[in-house]
Every structure is written in C-alpha cells, then in structure tokens.
Coordinates of C-alpha atoms in Angstrom, one line a residue:
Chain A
X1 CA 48.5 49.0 50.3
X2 CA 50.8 46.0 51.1
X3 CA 50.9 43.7 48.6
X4 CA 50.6 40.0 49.5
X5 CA 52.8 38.7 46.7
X6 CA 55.8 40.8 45.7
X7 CA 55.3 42.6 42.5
X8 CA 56.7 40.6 39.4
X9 CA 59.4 42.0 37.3
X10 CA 57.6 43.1 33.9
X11 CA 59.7 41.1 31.0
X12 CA 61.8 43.9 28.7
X13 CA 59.5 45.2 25.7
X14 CA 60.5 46.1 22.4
X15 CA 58.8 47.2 19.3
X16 CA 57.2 44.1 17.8
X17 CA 57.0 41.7 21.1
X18 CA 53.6 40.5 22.1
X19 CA 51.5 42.1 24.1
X20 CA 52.3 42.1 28.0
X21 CA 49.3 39.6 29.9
X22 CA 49.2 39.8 33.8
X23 CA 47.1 36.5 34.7
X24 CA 47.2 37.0 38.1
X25 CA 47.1 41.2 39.1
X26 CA 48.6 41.9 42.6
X27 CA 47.2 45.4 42.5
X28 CA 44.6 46.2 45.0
X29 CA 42.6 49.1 44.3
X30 CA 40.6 51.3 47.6
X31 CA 37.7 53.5 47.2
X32 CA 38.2 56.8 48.8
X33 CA 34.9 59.5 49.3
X34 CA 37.3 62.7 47.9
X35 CA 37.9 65.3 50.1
X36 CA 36.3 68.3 47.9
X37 CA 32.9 67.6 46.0
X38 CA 33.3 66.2 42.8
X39 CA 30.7 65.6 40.0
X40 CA 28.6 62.5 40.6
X41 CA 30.0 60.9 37.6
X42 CA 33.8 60.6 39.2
X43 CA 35.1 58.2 41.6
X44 CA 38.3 58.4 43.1
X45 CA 40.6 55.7 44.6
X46 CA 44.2 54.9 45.8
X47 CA 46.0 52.8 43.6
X48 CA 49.8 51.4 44.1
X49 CA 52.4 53.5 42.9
X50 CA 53.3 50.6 40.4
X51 CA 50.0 51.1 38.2
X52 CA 49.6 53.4 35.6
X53 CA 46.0 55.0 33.8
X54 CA 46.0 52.0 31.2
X55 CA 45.9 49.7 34.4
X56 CA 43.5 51.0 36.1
X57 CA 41.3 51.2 33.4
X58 CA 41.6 47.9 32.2
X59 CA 41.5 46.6 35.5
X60 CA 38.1 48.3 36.4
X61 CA 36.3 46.9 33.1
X62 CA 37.7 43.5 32.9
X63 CA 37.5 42.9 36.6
X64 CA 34.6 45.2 37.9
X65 CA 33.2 45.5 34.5
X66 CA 32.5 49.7 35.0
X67 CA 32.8 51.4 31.8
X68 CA 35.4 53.7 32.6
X69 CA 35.9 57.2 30.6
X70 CA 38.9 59.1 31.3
X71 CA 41.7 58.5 33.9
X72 CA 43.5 60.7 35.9
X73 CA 46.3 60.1 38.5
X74 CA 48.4 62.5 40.9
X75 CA 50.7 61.6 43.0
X76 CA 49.5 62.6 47.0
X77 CA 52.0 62.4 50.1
X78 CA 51.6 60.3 53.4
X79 CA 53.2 60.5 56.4
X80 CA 54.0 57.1 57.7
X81 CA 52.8 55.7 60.6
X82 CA 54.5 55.0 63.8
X83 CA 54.8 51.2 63.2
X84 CA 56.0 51.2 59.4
X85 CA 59.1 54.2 60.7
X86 CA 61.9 51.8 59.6
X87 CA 64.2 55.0 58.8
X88 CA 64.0 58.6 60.0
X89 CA 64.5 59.9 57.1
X90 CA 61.3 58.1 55.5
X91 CA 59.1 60.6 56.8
X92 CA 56.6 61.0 53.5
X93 CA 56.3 59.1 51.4
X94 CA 54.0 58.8 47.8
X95 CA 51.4 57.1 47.4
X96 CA 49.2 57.3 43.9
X97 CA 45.5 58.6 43.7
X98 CA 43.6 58.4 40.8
X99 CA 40.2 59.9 40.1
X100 CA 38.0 58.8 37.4
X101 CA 35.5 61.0 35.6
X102 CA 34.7 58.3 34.0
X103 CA 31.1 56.7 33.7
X104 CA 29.7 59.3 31.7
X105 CA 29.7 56.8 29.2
X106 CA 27.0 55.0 30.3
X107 CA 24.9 57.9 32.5
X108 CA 25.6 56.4 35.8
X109 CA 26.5 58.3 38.5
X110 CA 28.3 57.3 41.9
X111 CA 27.1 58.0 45.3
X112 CA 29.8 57.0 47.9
X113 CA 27.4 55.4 50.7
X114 CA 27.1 55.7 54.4
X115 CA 29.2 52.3 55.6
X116 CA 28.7 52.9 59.3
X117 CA 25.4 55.1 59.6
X118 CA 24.6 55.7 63.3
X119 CA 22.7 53.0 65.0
X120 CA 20.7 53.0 68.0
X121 CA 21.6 50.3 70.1
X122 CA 18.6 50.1 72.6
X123 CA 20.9 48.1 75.7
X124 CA 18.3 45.1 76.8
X125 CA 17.3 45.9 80.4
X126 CA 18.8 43.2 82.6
X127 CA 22.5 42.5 80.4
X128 CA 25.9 43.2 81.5
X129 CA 26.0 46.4 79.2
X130 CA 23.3 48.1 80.3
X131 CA 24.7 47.7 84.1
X132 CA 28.3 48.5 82.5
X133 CA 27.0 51.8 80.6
X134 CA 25.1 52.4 84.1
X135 CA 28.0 52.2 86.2
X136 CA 30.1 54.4 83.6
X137 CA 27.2 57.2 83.7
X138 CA 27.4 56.9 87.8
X139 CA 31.1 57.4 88.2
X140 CA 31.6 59.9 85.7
X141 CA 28.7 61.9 87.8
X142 CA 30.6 61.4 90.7
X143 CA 33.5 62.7 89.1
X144 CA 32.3 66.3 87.8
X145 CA 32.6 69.2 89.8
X146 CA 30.0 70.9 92.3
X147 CA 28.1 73.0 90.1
X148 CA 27.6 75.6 92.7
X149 CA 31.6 76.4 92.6
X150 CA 30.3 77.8 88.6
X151 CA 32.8 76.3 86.7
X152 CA 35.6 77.4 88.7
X153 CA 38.4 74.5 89.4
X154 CA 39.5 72.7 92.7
X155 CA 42.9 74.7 92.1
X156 CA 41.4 77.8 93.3
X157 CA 39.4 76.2 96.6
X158 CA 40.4 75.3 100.0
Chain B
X1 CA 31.4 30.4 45.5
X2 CA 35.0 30.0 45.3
X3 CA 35.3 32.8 48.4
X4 CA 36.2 32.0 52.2
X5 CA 34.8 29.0 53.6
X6 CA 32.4 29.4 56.2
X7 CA 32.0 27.1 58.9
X8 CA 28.8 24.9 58.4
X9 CA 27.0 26.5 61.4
X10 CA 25.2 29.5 59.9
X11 CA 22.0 31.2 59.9
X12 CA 19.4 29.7 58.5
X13 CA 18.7 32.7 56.0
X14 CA 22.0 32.2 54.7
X15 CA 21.7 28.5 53.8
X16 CA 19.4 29.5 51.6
X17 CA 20.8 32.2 49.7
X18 CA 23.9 29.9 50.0
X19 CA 21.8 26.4 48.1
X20 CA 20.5 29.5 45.0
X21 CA 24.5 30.7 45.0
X22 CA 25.7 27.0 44.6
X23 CA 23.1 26.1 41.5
X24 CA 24.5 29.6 40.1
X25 CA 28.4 28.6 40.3
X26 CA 27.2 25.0 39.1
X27 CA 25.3 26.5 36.0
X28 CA 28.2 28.9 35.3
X29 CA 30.9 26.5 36.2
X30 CA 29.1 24.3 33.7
X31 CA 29.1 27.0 30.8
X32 CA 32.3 28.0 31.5
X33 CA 33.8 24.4 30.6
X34 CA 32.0 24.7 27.6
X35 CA 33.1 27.8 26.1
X36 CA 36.6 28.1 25.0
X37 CA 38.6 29.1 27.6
X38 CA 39.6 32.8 27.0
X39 CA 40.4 35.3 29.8
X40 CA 37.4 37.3 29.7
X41 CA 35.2 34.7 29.8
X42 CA 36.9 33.6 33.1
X43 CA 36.3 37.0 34.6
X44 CA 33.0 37.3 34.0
X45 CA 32.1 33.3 35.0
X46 CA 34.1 34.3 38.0
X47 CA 31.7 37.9 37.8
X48 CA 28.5 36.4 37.9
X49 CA 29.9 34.2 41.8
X50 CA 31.2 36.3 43.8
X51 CA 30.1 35.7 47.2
X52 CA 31.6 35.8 50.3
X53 CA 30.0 32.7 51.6
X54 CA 31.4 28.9 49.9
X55 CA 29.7 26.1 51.6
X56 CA 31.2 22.7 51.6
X57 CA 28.0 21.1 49.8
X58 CA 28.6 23.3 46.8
X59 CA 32.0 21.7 45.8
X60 CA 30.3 18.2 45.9
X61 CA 27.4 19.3 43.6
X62 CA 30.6 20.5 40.9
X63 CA 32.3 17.1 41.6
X64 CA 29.1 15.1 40.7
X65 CA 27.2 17.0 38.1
X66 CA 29.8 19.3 36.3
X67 CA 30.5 17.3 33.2
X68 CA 26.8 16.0 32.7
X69 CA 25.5 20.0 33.0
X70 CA 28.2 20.8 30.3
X71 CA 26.5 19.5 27.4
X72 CA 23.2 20.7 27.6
X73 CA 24.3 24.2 29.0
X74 CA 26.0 25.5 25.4
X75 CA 23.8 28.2 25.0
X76 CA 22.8 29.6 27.9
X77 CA 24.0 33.4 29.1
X78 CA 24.5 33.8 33.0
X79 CA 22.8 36.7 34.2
X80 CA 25.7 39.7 33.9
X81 CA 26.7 40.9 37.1
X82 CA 25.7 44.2 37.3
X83 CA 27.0 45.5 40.6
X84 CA 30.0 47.0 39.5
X85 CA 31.1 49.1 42.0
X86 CA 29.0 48.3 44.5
X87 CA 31.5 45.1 44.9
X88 CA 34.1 48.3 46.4
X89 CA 31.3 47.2 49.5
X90 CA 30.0 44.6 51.7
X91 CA 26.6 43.4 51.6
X92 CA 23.9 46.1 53.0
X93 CA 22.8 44.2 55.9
X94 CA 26.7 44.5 57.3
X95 CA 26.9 48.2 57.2
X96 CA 27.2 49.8 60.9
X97 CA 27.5 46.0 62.0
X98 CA 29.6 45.8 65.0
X99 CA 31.2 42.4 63.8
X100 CA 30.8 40.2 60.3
X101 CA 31.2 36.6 60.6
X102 CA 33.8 35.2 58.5
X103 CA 35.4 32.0 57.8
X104 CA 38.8 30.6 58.3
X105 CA 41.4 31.3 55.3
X106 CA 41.8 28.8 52.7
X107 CA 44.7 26.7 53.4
X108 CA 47.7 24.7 51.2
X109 CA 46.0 21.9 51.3
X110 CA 42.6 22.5 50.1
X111 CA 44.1 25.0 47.4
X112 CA 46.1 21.9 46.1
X113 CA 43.4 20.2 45.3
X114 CA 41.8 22.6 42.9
X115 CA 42.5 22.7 39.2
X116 CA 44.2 26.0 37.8
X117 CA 40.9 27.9 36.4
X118 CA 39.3 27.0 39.6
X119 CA 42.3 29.2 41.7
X120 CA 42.4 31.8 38.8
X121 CA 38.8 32.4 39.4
X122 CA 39.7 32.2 43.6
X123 CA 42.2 35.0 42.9
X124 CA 39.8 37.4 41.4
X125 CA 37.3 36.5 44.2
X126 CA 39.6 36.9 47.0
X127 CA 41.1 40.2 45.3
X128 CA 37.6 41.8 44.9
X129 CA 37.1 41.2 48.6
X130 CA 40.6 42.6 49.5
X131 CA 39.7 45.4 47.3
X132 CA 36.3 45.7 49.4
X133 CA 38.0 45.5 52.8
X134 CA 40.4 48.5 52.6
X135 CA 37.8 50.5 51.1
X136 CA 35.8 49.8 54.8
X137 CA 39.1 49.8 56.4
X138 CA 39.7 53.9 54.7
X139 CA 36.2 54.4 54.9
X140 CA 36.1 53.4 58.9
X141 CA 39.4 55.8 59.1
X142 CA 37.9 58.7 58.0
X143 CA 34.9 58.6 59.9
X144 CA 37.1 57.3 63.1
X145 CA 35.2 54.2 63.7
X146 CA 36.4 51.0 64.5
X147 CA 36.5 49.0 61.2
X148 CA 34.0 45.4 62.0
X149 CA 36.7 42.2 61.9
X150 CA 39.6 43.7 60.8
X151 CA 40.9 40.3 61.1
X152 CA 39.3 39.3 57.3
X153 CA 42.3 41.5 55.6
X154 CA 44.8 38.6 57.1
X155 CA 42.7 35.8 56.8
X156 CA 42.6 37.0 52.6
X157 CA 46.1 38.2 52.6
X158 CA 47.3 34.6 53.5
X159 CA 44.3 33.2 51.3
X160 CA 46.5 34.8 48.6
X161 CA 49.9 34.3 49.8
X162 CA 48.9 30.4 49.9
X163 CA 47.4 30.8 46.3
X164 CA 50.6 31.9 45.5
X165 CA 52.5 29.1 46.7
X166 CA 51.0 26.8 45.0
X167 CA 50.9 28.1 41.4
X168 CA 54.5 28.8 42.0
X169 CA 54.9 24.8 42.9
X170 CA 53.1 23.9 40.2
X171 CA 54.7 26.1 37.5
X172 CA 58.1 24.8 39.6
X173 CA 56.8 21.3 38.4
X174 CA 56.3 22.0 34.5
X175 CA 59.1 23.4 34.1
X176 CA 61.5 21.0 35.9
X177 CA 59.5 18.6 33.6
X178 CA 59.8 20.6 30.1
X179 CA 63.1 21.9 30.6
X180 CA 64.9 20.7 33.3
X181 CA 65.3 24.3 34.3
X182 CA 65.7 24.3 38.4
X183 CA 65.0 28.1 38.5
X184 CA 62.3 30.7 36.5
X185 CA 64.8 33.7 36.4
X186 CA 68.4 32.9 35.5
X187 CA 71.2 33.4 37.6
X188 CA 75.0 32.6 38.3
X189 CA 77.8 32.3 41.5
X190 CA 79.7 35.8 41.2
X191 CA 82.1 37.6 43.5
X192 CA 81.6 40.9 44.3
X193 CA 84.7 43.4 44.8
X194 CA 84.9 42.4 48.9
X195 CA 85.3 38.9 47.9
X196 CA 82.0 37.3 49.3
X197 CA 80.1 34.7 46.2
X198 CA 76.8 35.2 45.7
X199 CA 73.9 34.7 43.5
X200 CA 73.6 37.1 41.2
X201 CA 70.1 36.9 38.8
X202 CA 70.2 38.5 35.5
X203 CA 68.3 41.5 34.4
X204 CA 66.6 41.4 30.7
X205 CA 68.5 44.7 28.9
X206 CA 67.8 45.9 25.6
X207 CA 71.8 46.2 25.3
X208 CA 74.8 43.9 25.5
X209 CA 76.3 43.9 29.0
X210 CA 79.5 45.5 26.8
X211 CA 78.0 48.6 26.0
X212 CA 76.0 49.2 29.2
X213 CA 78.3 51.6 31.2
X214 CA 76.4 51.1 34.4
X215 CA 77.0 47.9 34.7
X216 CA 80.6 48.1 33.5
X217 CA 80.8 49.8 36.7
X218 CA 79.8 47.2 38.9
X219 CA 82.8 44.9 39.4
X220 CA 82.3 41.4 39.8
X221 CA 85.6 40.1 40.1
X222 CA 88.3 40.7 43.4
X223 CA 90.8 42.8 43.5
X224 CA 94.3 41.9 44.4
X225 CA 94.5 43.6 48.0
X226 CA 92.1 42.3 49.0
X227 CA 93.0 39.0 49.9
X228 CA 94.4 40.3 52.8
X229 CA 91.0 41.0 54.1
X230 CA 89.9 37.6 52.7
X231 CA 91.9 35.7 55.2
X232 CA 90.5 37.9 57.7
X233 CA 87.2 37.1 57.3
X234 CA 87.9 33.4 56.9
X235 CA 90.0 33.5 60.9
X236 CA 87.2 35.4 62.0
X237 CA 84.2 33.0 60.6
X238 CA 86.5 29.9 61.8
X239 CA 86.9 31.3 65.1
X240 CA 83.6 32.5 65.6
X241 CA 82.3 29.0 64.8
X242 CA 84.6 27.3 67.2
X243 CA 83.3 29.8 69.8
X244 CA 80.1 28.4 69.1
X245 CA 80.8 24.9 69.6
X246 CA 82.8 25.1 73.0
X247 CA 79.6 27.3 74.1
X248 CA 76.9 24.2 73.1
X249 CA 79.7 21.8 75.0
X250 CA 79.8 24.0 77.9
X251 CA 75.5 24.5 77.6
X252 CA 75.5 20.2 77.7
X253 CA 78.0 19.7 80.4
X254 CA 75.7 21.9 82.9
X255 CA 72.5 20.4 81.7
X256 CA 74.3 17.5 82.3
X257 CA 75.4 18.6 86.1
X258 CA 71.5 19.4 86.8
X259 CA 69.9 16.6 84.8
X260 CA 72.0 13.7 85.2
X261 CA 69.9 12.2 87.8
X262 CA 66.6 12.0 85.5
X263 CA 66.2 8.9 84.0
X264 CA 64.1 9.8 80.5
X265 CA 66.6 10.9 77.9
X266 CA 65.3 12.7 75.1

C-alpha cells in the first residue's frame, strides 16, 4: 500500500489538547475475500500499519458511511517481492489486517462479488484473433507426441 | 464529478448518465454552499458524486448557475448515497472487462484553479477510487488474472501527489503572509559529532530537551580531534572539484577539435 503523500507527523498530545483532525487521510484501505469463511456480517481488509481500530472505524462511517460494529486488527507477514528487495535482510515484513464483524448493526450482510467471472469470448470469424488462436491450436498439435508411442517420450526412441 | 477527466469522445450512453451526474453535483454543490461548512457535510456532498466520469460541461454549469441555485436550494436533502461498500468496486458493467477507459490525471494547473472545498471533495473522490483499484488489483491477484488498466493506480496516485502540491503551496502562501514563517516545521543549522552542518528539524516532546536522556546522547557539537579529519574532507572536496573542472576543460577542448568547423554555435 504505498502511500502517495508521506505520512504526516501527528502533533504531541497531552491531556486537555483538542481533539486531533486529519482533513486530508493518506490511508488507503483494500478489500480482501478472507481466506477461511467468515460470517456474512464481517468484512476484512488490509489497512497500513500506521492506522489503528479507531481509524478505521471512523474512516469507514464518515467516508464510506457503513455502520461499523466492532474492529479487529492482527498483524499478518508478507514476503516482499522481487522488485521492492532493497536489503536482504528485509525478507518479511508486516503488514496490518483488519476484520470487521461489524454491520450487525444494521442487518446487512456482505457478499464479496465475482470481479472477473468467466466470459465467453465468441472470436468473430474473419479477425486476426481467431486466425492467431487458430494458428496457436495448429502448432501446438504439431507439437504433441505420436499417440501411438502411448505416452512414452522421444528419450526412449530411435 | 470532481473524479478523472474523461476525454470528451465517449459513448453515447455515458453522456447521458454524465448530463443527470452533472445536475446532481450542481444541486449538491448548490446545497453545500448553503449549509455551514462542517466536515461531514463535505463528505457526504462529496458522497452523494462520486463518479468516475467528470465532463468538461459540468464545471461550466457550476461557474454559471452555482450562486443563483444557492438560494432557493436551502432545504433540500440529496438523495444519501447508499452504496457503501459497494464503492470498494467498479461499476458492474466493468467486471471481467478486459480494459476500462479512463481519463488522463488531473494536472497542476487545472487543480490550481479550484477553490479549497472543491479539492477537499477531489481527495475523497480520488481516495475512494484508489481504495477501489487495489481491491481489483488484490482481487485480480488472487484469482491470477490480469488486473483491466492497471495504469489508473498511477494516473490517481499523481492525481494526489499533484493535489498535494498545491495545498502545500497554498498553505506555503498563508503562512508567509500571516507570519512570515518560511517553513511549517521548525528547524535550525547544527553540527553533528563528524563535523558536517545540517538541518536539523525539531521534534514536539512532552519534556525539556534537559531531561530527555536520549537526546542528551546525541551530540551536536564537534569534538576537538576532529578537526584533523575536517581539513581532510575540505582537501578532498577542493580537489575533487578541481578534478571536475579540468575534466569539463578537457570535455570542451575535444568538442572543440571535432566541432570547430560547424558554423552554428549553441
């Protein structure tokens, strides 16, 4: 979750000072469909590290305006990828998760949808596709084995 | 709304979804200059608009009609936008779309000339659709599909970088203005224990710097033996530099030796 503005150091609180406003959040929130089944009332995402169960809940009813019951963050390990390896030695690190049982409040439940479901993309008959997806099915023909030799490979012929 | 800008050549189904979108951002534009301006009244003005699609004839219609609209419009509710988190994804006509069209980014110079509430409300918009794009971005992941225009994350992530800018220029301005102050977060020259100055900010602590041990322990002053090392550094830099410049003298006189003979001198 990069952010696109570095976060801003939080001014120092102390008992009596007023309350902390963020006008502009830099926190970007990402659904995830959770791994095990969950009750249809919880949604899970991946926050940033930097955000804690009062900020996400705030963020979701002020911004997304989802009544929000209770919050609950872990913390979950990733492996970096190839292009972010700066160090060897930063071979895991955290990233926050948070699930939220949280629109019992209001009944609702949450189905995470199908985004790509499977489409049938009927090729038109005279386009450059078709004759491309033809010529891939011809040459990969060519390419198997004799099925008379039974599975067995060129290694063993003549 | 407020979102990217599409380029004027779209389908015709959108132009009309994009005409009812523009008399809803005028209506709520409208009420929102009539209520006092509190933060959640922004949000959910900015609620009830977003849209990924902002056509140029909508900013004309708030250029010309806003301030008549805001009289008459004082009691009128906007219709609450209900989708909550269904904004997590695109539009249902996109889903399993190879590619989504998508506009250019908003650029420094079009984001100057908007007023303050209109880029608050821009940051929301263009956060909810980052927010919507790395759920499709995780969501292609997992299924190990290739995510349609991946190029939209940049186009919003410079969107917001550029945002950025310019709030930062303008809070630059009232404060240069108000104070005089050249910087937000104070700061001071300071050596560090090798001898090198540089700018050290200041950190709010609930403690004077006299009774915080830990940075007692940081020394910002030089030590005596080190001078030696000082002047080392200084021959060095000196040397390096001169180094430098008989290497460009050297780089001119051979350009020279090939070039002479051209007459256009740049």
């Amino acid at each position: 979750m990069c952010l696109s503005v570095p976060l801003p150091r939080y001014p120092l609180y102390q008992l009596g000072n007023p309350q902390l406003r963020i006008f502009r959040t830099n926190f970007f929130m990402t659904l995830v469909k959770p791994g095990k089944e969950q009750p249809p009332d919880t949604v899970q995402f991946r926050i940033p590290m930097e955000m804690t169960k009062c900020d996400v809940k705030n963020y979701l009813e002020k911004i997304y305006s989802v009544p929000v019951g209770a919050v609950r963050t872990r913390i979950q390990y990733f492996k970096t990828d190839r292009a972010m390896l700066t160090s060897y030695l930063a071979i895991r690190f955290p990233k926050a998760l948070s699930s939220l049982p949280g629109l019992q409040a209001q009944q609702q439940t949450f189905q995470f949808p199908e985004i790509f479901p499977q489409k049938d993309t009927a090729l038109e008959p005279g386009s450059v596709e078709e004759m491309q997806d033809q010529f891939m099915q011809d040459e990969q023909q060519r390419q198997k084995a004799d099925p008379r030799r039974g599975g067995v490979t060129e290694w063993f012929g003549l | 709304m407020l979102g990217m800008m599409y380029c004027s050549k779209m389908a015709a189904t959108s132009a009309g979804r994009a005409l009812s979108l523009c008399r809803q951002f005028q209506k709520s534009l409208s009420i929102s200059t009539a209520l006092p301006l509190q933060h959640t009244n922004v949000l959910t003005s900015c609620k009830a608009q977003l849209s990924t699609f902002r056509p140029k004839f909508c900013l004309l219609h708030i250029n010309n009609v806003g301030t008549s609209l805001a009289q008459q419009c004082r009691a009128l509710h906007t219709s609450q936008w209900r989708r909550g988190l269904e904004e997590f994804f695109d539009e249902t006509p996109n889903w399993g779309e190879p590619t989504v069209k998508s506009g250019a980014p908003w650029t420094a110079k079009q984001l100057r000339t908007k007023s303050s509430e209109d880029l608050h409300k821009l940051w929301y918009v263009l956060l909810k659709e980052k927010n919507m794009l790395l759920t499709v971005e995780q969501e292609a992941k997992r299924q190990r599909v290739q995510m349609p225009s991946p190029e939209r994350l940049k186009k919003i992530e410079r969107s917001m970088k550029r945002l950025d800018t310019i709030v930062q220029e303008r809070e630059n301005a009232l404060r240069l203005l108000q104070t005089g102050q050249e910087r937000a977060r104070p700061g001071t020259w300071r050596k560090d224990f090798l001898g090198r100055t540089f700018w050290y900010r200041f950190k709010e602590y609930p403690i004077p710097w006299y009774l915080n041990r830990r940075y007692k322990r940081k020394r910002f002053f030089t030590p005596i033996f080190v001078d030696s090392f000082i002047r080392l550094r200084i021959e060095s830099h000196l040397h390096r530099k001169i180094l430098k410049k008989k290497a460009d003298l050297e780089n001119k006189r051979k350009l020279q030796e090939q070039f002479s003979k051209l007459s256009a001198r740049t």
